[in-house]
Amino acid sequence: MTEWAVFKRLLDAVYQHSTLLGQVWLTVTLIFRLLIVAVASESVYEDEQAQFACNTLQPGCPTVCYDRFAPISHPRFWIFQIIIVSSPSLCFLIYVWHMLSKEDASNKDQADVSKYKPYTGGPYKSDEQLLFLYNEQDTFRDLNAEPCTTKWGKMGQPRNRIWNCYVLHVCCRTILEVAFVLGQWLLFGFRVPIHYKCQVFPCPLIVDCFVSRPTEKKIFLLFMFSVGVFCICLNIVELNHLGWKKIKSLI
C-alpha cells in the first residue's frame, strides 16, 4: 500500500504541473501501455520461449535459435520504453519540487521581513497579498502566456525557469518516443512470423522453428506501435500549443 500511495502522489504531482495535452499523454502511457504490457506479459508472452519449438534434438539449439529470433522480448522492450520515455517527466517533477521549495522558503523569509518593515503603499493592500500571487497553482495556469518578466524581480525567475524546463522536457520526451518507435520497427517490424529458419551453431544445418501465438503477438505489436505514433503526434501538438517561436528562442 505504501508503494501505491507514493505512486499516486507522484501521479497527482505530474498532473498538477502539466498541460491538458501532457495529462492526456500520461493517461495514454498508464492505461494503454502499462496495462497492455501487464496483460500481454501474463498471458500471451509468459511461455514464449518454452513454446518456441524447433525440429531438432541438438542440445542448446532451440535456445540459440530463440535468442537469434528475439534478441529482446516484446514486453521487456515496452517496459524499457515506458521507463525511459517517462524519465523526462519525473526529472521535470523533481526540478519543480526543488524550485517551488526554494521559492516558498524565499517567500517565507520575505514575509518574516515584512513583519518588521512597514508597508509603504502600492497596488496591493499588503505584502501578504503580493506574496499570495505566487502560489504554485498559478505556475501552469496558462503555459501560452509569456514567461514572467523582470517586473517581479527575483520572484519571477523561478517561474520562467520552470516554464523553460517544461518545454525542454516535452522536447526530450518527443525525441525518445521517436527513437523507440524506430527501434521497435527495426527490431520487430510489423509482423510475427509463424515459421522461422535458423542456421547457427550448434544447430545442424538449417533448423525449422515455430512461434507460439503469432497472430496475438502481431496484434499487440501493431497496437503498441500505433500508441507510440499517437504519443508522438500528441507531443508535437503540445509543442505547437506551447509555441514554436518560444521553443526556438529557448533552444
Short mmCIF file of C-alpha atoms in Angstrom, two decimals:
data_model
loop_
_atom_site.label_atom_id
_atom_site.label_comp_id
_atom_site.label_asym_id
_atom_site.label_seq_id
_atom_site.Cartn_x
_atom_site.Cartn_y
_atom_site.Cartn_z
CA MET A 1 0.00 0.00 0.00
CA THR A 2 2.87 2.37 0.75
CA GLU A 3 4.30 1.95 -2.76
CA TRP A 4 0.89 2.64 -4.33
CA ALA A 5 0.45 5.72 -2.12
CA VAL A 6 3.80 7.11 -3.26
CA PHE A 7 2.95 6.28 -6.86
CA LYS A 8 -0.39 8.07 -6.55
CA ARG A 9 1.28 11.16 -5.09
CA LEU A 10 3.72 11.21 -8.00
CA LEU A 11 0.87 10.97 -10.49
CA ASP A 12 -1.04 13.75 -8.76
CA ALA A 13 2.03 15.97 -8.86
CA VAL A 14 2.66 15.27 -12.55
CA TYR A 15 -0.98 16.03 -13.37
CA GLN A 16 -0.84 19.26 -11.38
CA HIS A 17 2.22 20.55 -13.23
CA SER A 18 1.22 19.56 -16.79
CA THR A 19 -0.89 21.00 -19.54
CA LEU A 20 -4.07 19.24 -20.68
CA LEU A 21 -2.17 17.56 -23.53
CA GLY A 22 0.51 16.44 -21.09
CA GLN A 23 -2.17 14.89 -18.90
CA VAL A 24 -3.60 13.05 -21.92
CA TRP A 25 -0.11 11.71 -22.73
CA LEU A 26 0.29 10.47 -19.17
CA THR A 27 -3.12 8.78 -19.28
CA VAL A 28 -2.27 7.03 -22.55
CA THR A 29 1.05 5.86 -21.12
CA LEU A 30 -0.54 4.47 -17.97
CA ILE A 31 -3.66 2.85 -19.44
CA PHE A 32 -2.73 1.75 -22.95
CA ARG A 33 0.90 0.90 -22.26
CA LEU A 34 1.25 -0.30 -18.70
CA LEU A 35 -1.99 -2.28 -18.61
CA ILE A 36 -1.47 -3.81 -22.05
CA VAL A 37 2.08 -4.81 -21.17
CA ALA A 38 0.84 -6.35 -17.90
CA VAL A 39 -1.86 -8.34 -19.70
CA ALA A 40 0.43 -9.37 -22.55
CA SER A 41 3.23 -10.46 -20.22
CA GLU A 42 0.89 -12.55 -18.10
CA SER A 43 -1.00 -14.40 -20.83
CA VAL A 44 0.50 -14.13 -24.31
CA TYR A 45 4.24 -13.95 -23.65
CA GLU A 46 4.50 -15.99 -20.46
CA ASP A 47 5.59 -19.21 -22.18
CA GLU A 48 7.01 -17.85 -25.42
CA GLN A 49 10.46 -19.45 -25.05
CA ALA A 50 9.07 -22.76 -23.78
CA GLN A 51 6.65 -22.93 -26.72
CA PHE A 52 9.31 -21.98 -29.28
CA ALA A 53 9.59 -25.43 -30.86
CA CYS A 54 12.39 -26.50 -33.20
CA ASN A 55 12.61 -29.79 -35.13
CA THR A 56 15.93 -30.83 -33.64
CA LEU A 57 17.21 -32.69 -30.59
CA GLN A 58 20.60 -30.97 -30.63
CA PRO A 59 21.27 -29.61 -27.11
CA GLY A 60 21.34 -25.82 -26.97
CA CYS A 61 20.00 -25.36 -30.49
CA PRO A 62 16.46 -24.17 -29.56
CA THR A 63 17.90 -21.71 -27.03
CA VAL A 64 20.33 -20.21 -29.53
CA CYS A 65 17.67 -20.04 -32.22
CA TYR A 66 15.25 -18.28 -29.89
CA ASP A 67 17.94 -15.75 -28.99
CA ARG A 68 18.52 -15.14 -32.71
CA PHE A 69 14.78 -14.86 -33.35
CA ALA A 70 14.05 -12.49 -30.43
CA PRO A 71 17.09 -10.55 -29.15
CA ILE A 72 14.71 -8.91 -26.66
CA SER A 73 11.13 -9.94 -25.93
CA HIS A 74 8.32 -7.52 -26.74
CA PRO A 75 7.19 -6.93 -23.11
CA ARG A 76 10.74 -6.21 -21.89
CA PHE A 77 11.25 -3.76 -24.74
CA TRP A 78 7.97 -2.00 -23.95
CA ILE A 79 8.73 -1.82 -20.21
CA PHE A 80 12.13 -0.34 -21.01
CA GLN A 81 10.40 2.12 -23.35
CA ILE A 82 7.92 3.20 -20.66
CA ILE A 83 10.70 3.76 -18.11
CA ILE A 84 12.94 5.76 -20.44
CA VAL A 85 10.16 7.83 -22.02
CA SER A 86 8.73 8.69 -18.59
CA SER A 87 12.12 9.76 -17.22
CA PRO A 88 11.93 13.37 -18.53
CA SER A 89 8.59 13.85 -16.77
CA LEU A 90 9.99 12.54 -13.49
CA CYS A 91 13.08 14.75 -13.82
CA PHE A 92 10.85 17.74 -14.51
CA LEU A 93 8.74 16.93 -11.46
CA ILE A 94 11.82 16.76 -9.23
CA TYR A 95 13.02 20.08 -10.63
CA VAL A 96 9.62 21.72 -9.99
CA TRP A 97 9.57 20.49 -6.40
CA HIS A 98 13.08 21.85 -5.91
CA MET A 99 12.31 25.28 -7.40
CA LEU A 100 8.99 25.67 -5.58
CA SER A 101 10.54 24.68 -2.27
CA LYS A 102 13.24 27.32 -2.77
CA GLU A 103 10.61 29.88 -3.71
CA ASP A 104 8.47 29.01 -0.69
CA ALA A 105 11.49 29.47 1.55
CA SER A 106 12.23 32.84 -0.09
CA ASN A 107 8.61 33.94 0.30
CA LYS A 108 8.66 32.91 3.94
CA ASP A 109 11.79 34.96 4.55
CA GLN A 110 10.24 38.00 2.87
CA ALA A 111 7.07 37.54 4.90
CA ASP A 112 9.14 37.49 8.07
CA VAL A 113 10.88 40.69 7.00
CA SER A 114 7.55 42.38 6.25
CA LYS A 115 6.55 41.95 9.89
CA TYR A 116 9.25 44.41 10.86
CA LYS A 117 9.18 46.65 7.77
CA PRO A 118 6.14 48.93 7.44
CA TYR A 119 4.18 48.76 4.17
CA THR A 120 4.75 51.94 2.13
CA GLY A 121 1.83 51.65 -0.26
CA GLY A 122 1.23 50.23 -3.73
CA PRO A 123 -1.42 48.48 -5.80
CA TYR A 124 -1.89 45.81 -3.12
CA LYS A 125 -3.27 46.24 0.38
CA SER A 126 -0.46 44.28 1.98
CA ASP A 127 2.72 42.38 1.28
CA GLU A 128 0.88 39.15 2.11
CA GLN A 129 -1.45 39.69 -0.86
CA LEU A 130 1.53 40.25 -3.13
CA LEU A 131 3.15 37.03 -1.92
CA PHE A 132 -0.11 35.16 -2.41
CA LEU A 133 0.15 35.81 -6.16
CA TYR A 134 3.00 33.35 -6.31
CA ASN A 135 1.01 30.35 -5.18
CA GLU A 136 2.21 27.23 -7.01
CA GLN A 137 -1.24 26.70 -8.55
CA ASP A 138 -0.57 29.70 -10.83
CA THR A 139 2.54 28.21 -12.37
CA PHE A 140 0.80 26.21 -15.09
CA ARG A 141 -2.47 28.10 -15.30
CA ASP A 142 -1.55 29.24 -18.81
CA LEU A 143 1.60 27.93 -20.44
CA ASN A 144 0.80 30.00 -23.53
CA ALA A 145 1.40 33.16 -21.55
CA GLU A 146 4.74 34.88 -21.78
CA PRO A 147 7.25 33.79 -19.16
CA CYS A 148 7.41 36.02 -16.12
CA THR A 149 9.40 39.16 -16.80
CA THR A 150 11.67 41.16 -14.56
CA LYS A 151 8.64 43.12 -13.39
CA TRP A 152 8.52 40.77 -10.41
CA GLY A 153 12.28 40.76 -9.93
CA LYS A 154 13.86 37.66 -8.48
CA MET A 155 10.50 36.17 -7.55
CA GLY A 156 9.59 35.81 -11.25
CA GLN A 157 12.75 33.97 -12.24
CA PRO A 158 11.80 30.53 -10.85
CA ARG A 159 8.55 30.59 -12.84
CA ASN A 160 10.45 31.40 -16.01
CA ARG A 161 12.90 28.56 -15.40
CA ILE A 162 10.06 26.13 -14.67
CA TRP A 163 8.37 27.05 -17.95
CA ASN A 164 11.64 26.57 -19.86
CA CYS A 165 12.19 23.23 -18.15
CA TYR A 166 8.69 22.08 -19.08
CA VAL A 167 9.27 22.89 -22.76
CA LEU A 168 12.65 21.13 -22.66
CA HIS A 169 11.16 18.02 -21.07
CA VAL A 170 8.44 17.81 -23.76
CA CYS A 171 11.14 18.07 -26.46
CA CYS A 172 13.18 15.28 -24.83
CA ARG A 173 10.05 13.15 -24.46
CA THR A 174 9.27 13.57 -28.16
CA ILE A 175 12.79 12.58 -29.21
CA LEU A 176 12.69 9.47 -27.02
CA GLU A 177 9.27 8.49 -28.38
CA VAL A 178 10.56 8.73 -31.95
CA ALA A 179 13.69 6.74 -31.07
CA PHE A 180 11.73 3.88 -29.50
CA VAL A 181 9.18 3.72 -32.32
CA LEU A 182 12.02 3.47 -34.83
CA GLY A 183 13.76 0.91 -32.62
CA GLN A 184 10.63 -1.24 -32.45
CA TRP A 185 10.28 -1.09 -36.22
CA LEU A 186 13.93 -2.06 -36.79
CA LEU A 187 13.89 -4.89 -34.22
CA PHE A 188 10.49 -6.47 -34.83
CA GLY A 189 8.95 -4.96 -37.96
CA PHE A 190 5.17 -5.17 -38.26
CA ARG A 191 4.57 -8.91 -38.11
CA VAL A 192 5.47 -12.03 -36.14
CA PRO A 193 6.30 -14.96 -38.43
CA ILE A 194 4.82 -18.38 -37.79
CA HIS A 195 7.85 -20.20 -39.16
CA TYR A 196 11.49 -19.26 -38.54
CA LYS A 197 14.50 -20.89 -40.20
CA CYS A 198 17.59 -20.99 -38.03
CA GLN A 199 21.15 -21.70 -39.14
CA VAL A 200 23.55 -21.04 -36.29
CA PHE A 201 25.97 -23.06 -34.16
CA PRO A 202 25.35 -25.61 -32.59
CA CYS A 203 22.36 -26.41 -34.83
CA PRO A 204 22.96 -28.99 -37.58
CA LEU A 205 22.36 -27.39 -40.97
CA ILE A 206 19.05 -25.43 -41.20
CA VAL A 207 16.54 -25.91 -38.37
CA ASP A 208 12.83 -25.12 -38.65
CA CYS A 209 11.35 -23.39 -35.60
CA PHE A 210 7.75 -22.43 -34.90
CA VAL A 211 6.50 -19.47 -32.87
CA SER A 212 3.60 -19.71 -30.42
CA ARG A 213 0.60 -17.36 -30.75
CA PRO A 214 1.99 -15.37 -33.71
CA THR A 215 -1.33 -13.67 -34.53
CA GLU A 216 -1.87 -12.40 -30.97
CA LYS A 217 1.69 -11.14 -30.79
CA LYS A 218 1.28 -9.37 -34.12
CA ILE A 219 -1.85 -7.59 -32.83
CA PHE A 220 -0.04 -6.44 -29.67
CA LEU A 221 2.94 -5.35 -31.76
CA LEU A 222 0.81 -3.23 -34.09
CA PHE A 223 -1.18 -1.80 -31.19
CA MET A 224 1.90 -0.66 -29.28
CA PHE A 225 3.38 0.79 -32.46
CA SER A 226 0.15 2.75 -33.03
CA VAL A 227 0.19 4.02 -29.44
CA GLY A 228 3.78 5.18 -29.93
CA VAL A 229 2.88 7.08 -33.10
CA PHE A 230 -0.14 8.61 -31.34
CA CYS A 231 2.07 9.79 -28.45
CA ILE A 232 4.49 11.36 -30.93
CA CYS A 233 1.63 13.27 -32.57
CA LEU A 234 0.37 14.30 -29.13
CA ASN A 235 3.78 15.68 -28.19
CA ILE A 236 4.05 17.60 -31.46
CA VAL A 237 0.61 19.13 -30.89
CA GLU A 238 1.66 20.11 -27.37
CA LEU A 239 4.83 21.74 -28.68
CA ASN A 240 2.70 23.66 -31.15
CA HIS A 241 0.41 24.62 -28.26
CA LEU A 242 3.36 25.93 -26.28
CA GLY A 243 4.55 27.97 -29.26
CA TRP A 244 7.35 27.18 -31.70
CA LYS A 245 8.78 30.71 -31.51
CA LYS A 246 9.19 30.41 -27.76
CA ILE A 247 10.77 26.97 -28.17
CA LYS A 248 13.25 28.25 -30.78
CA SER A 249 14.18 31.15 -28.51
CA LEU A 250 14.76 28.66 -25.70
CA ILE A 251 16.93 26.38 -27.85
#
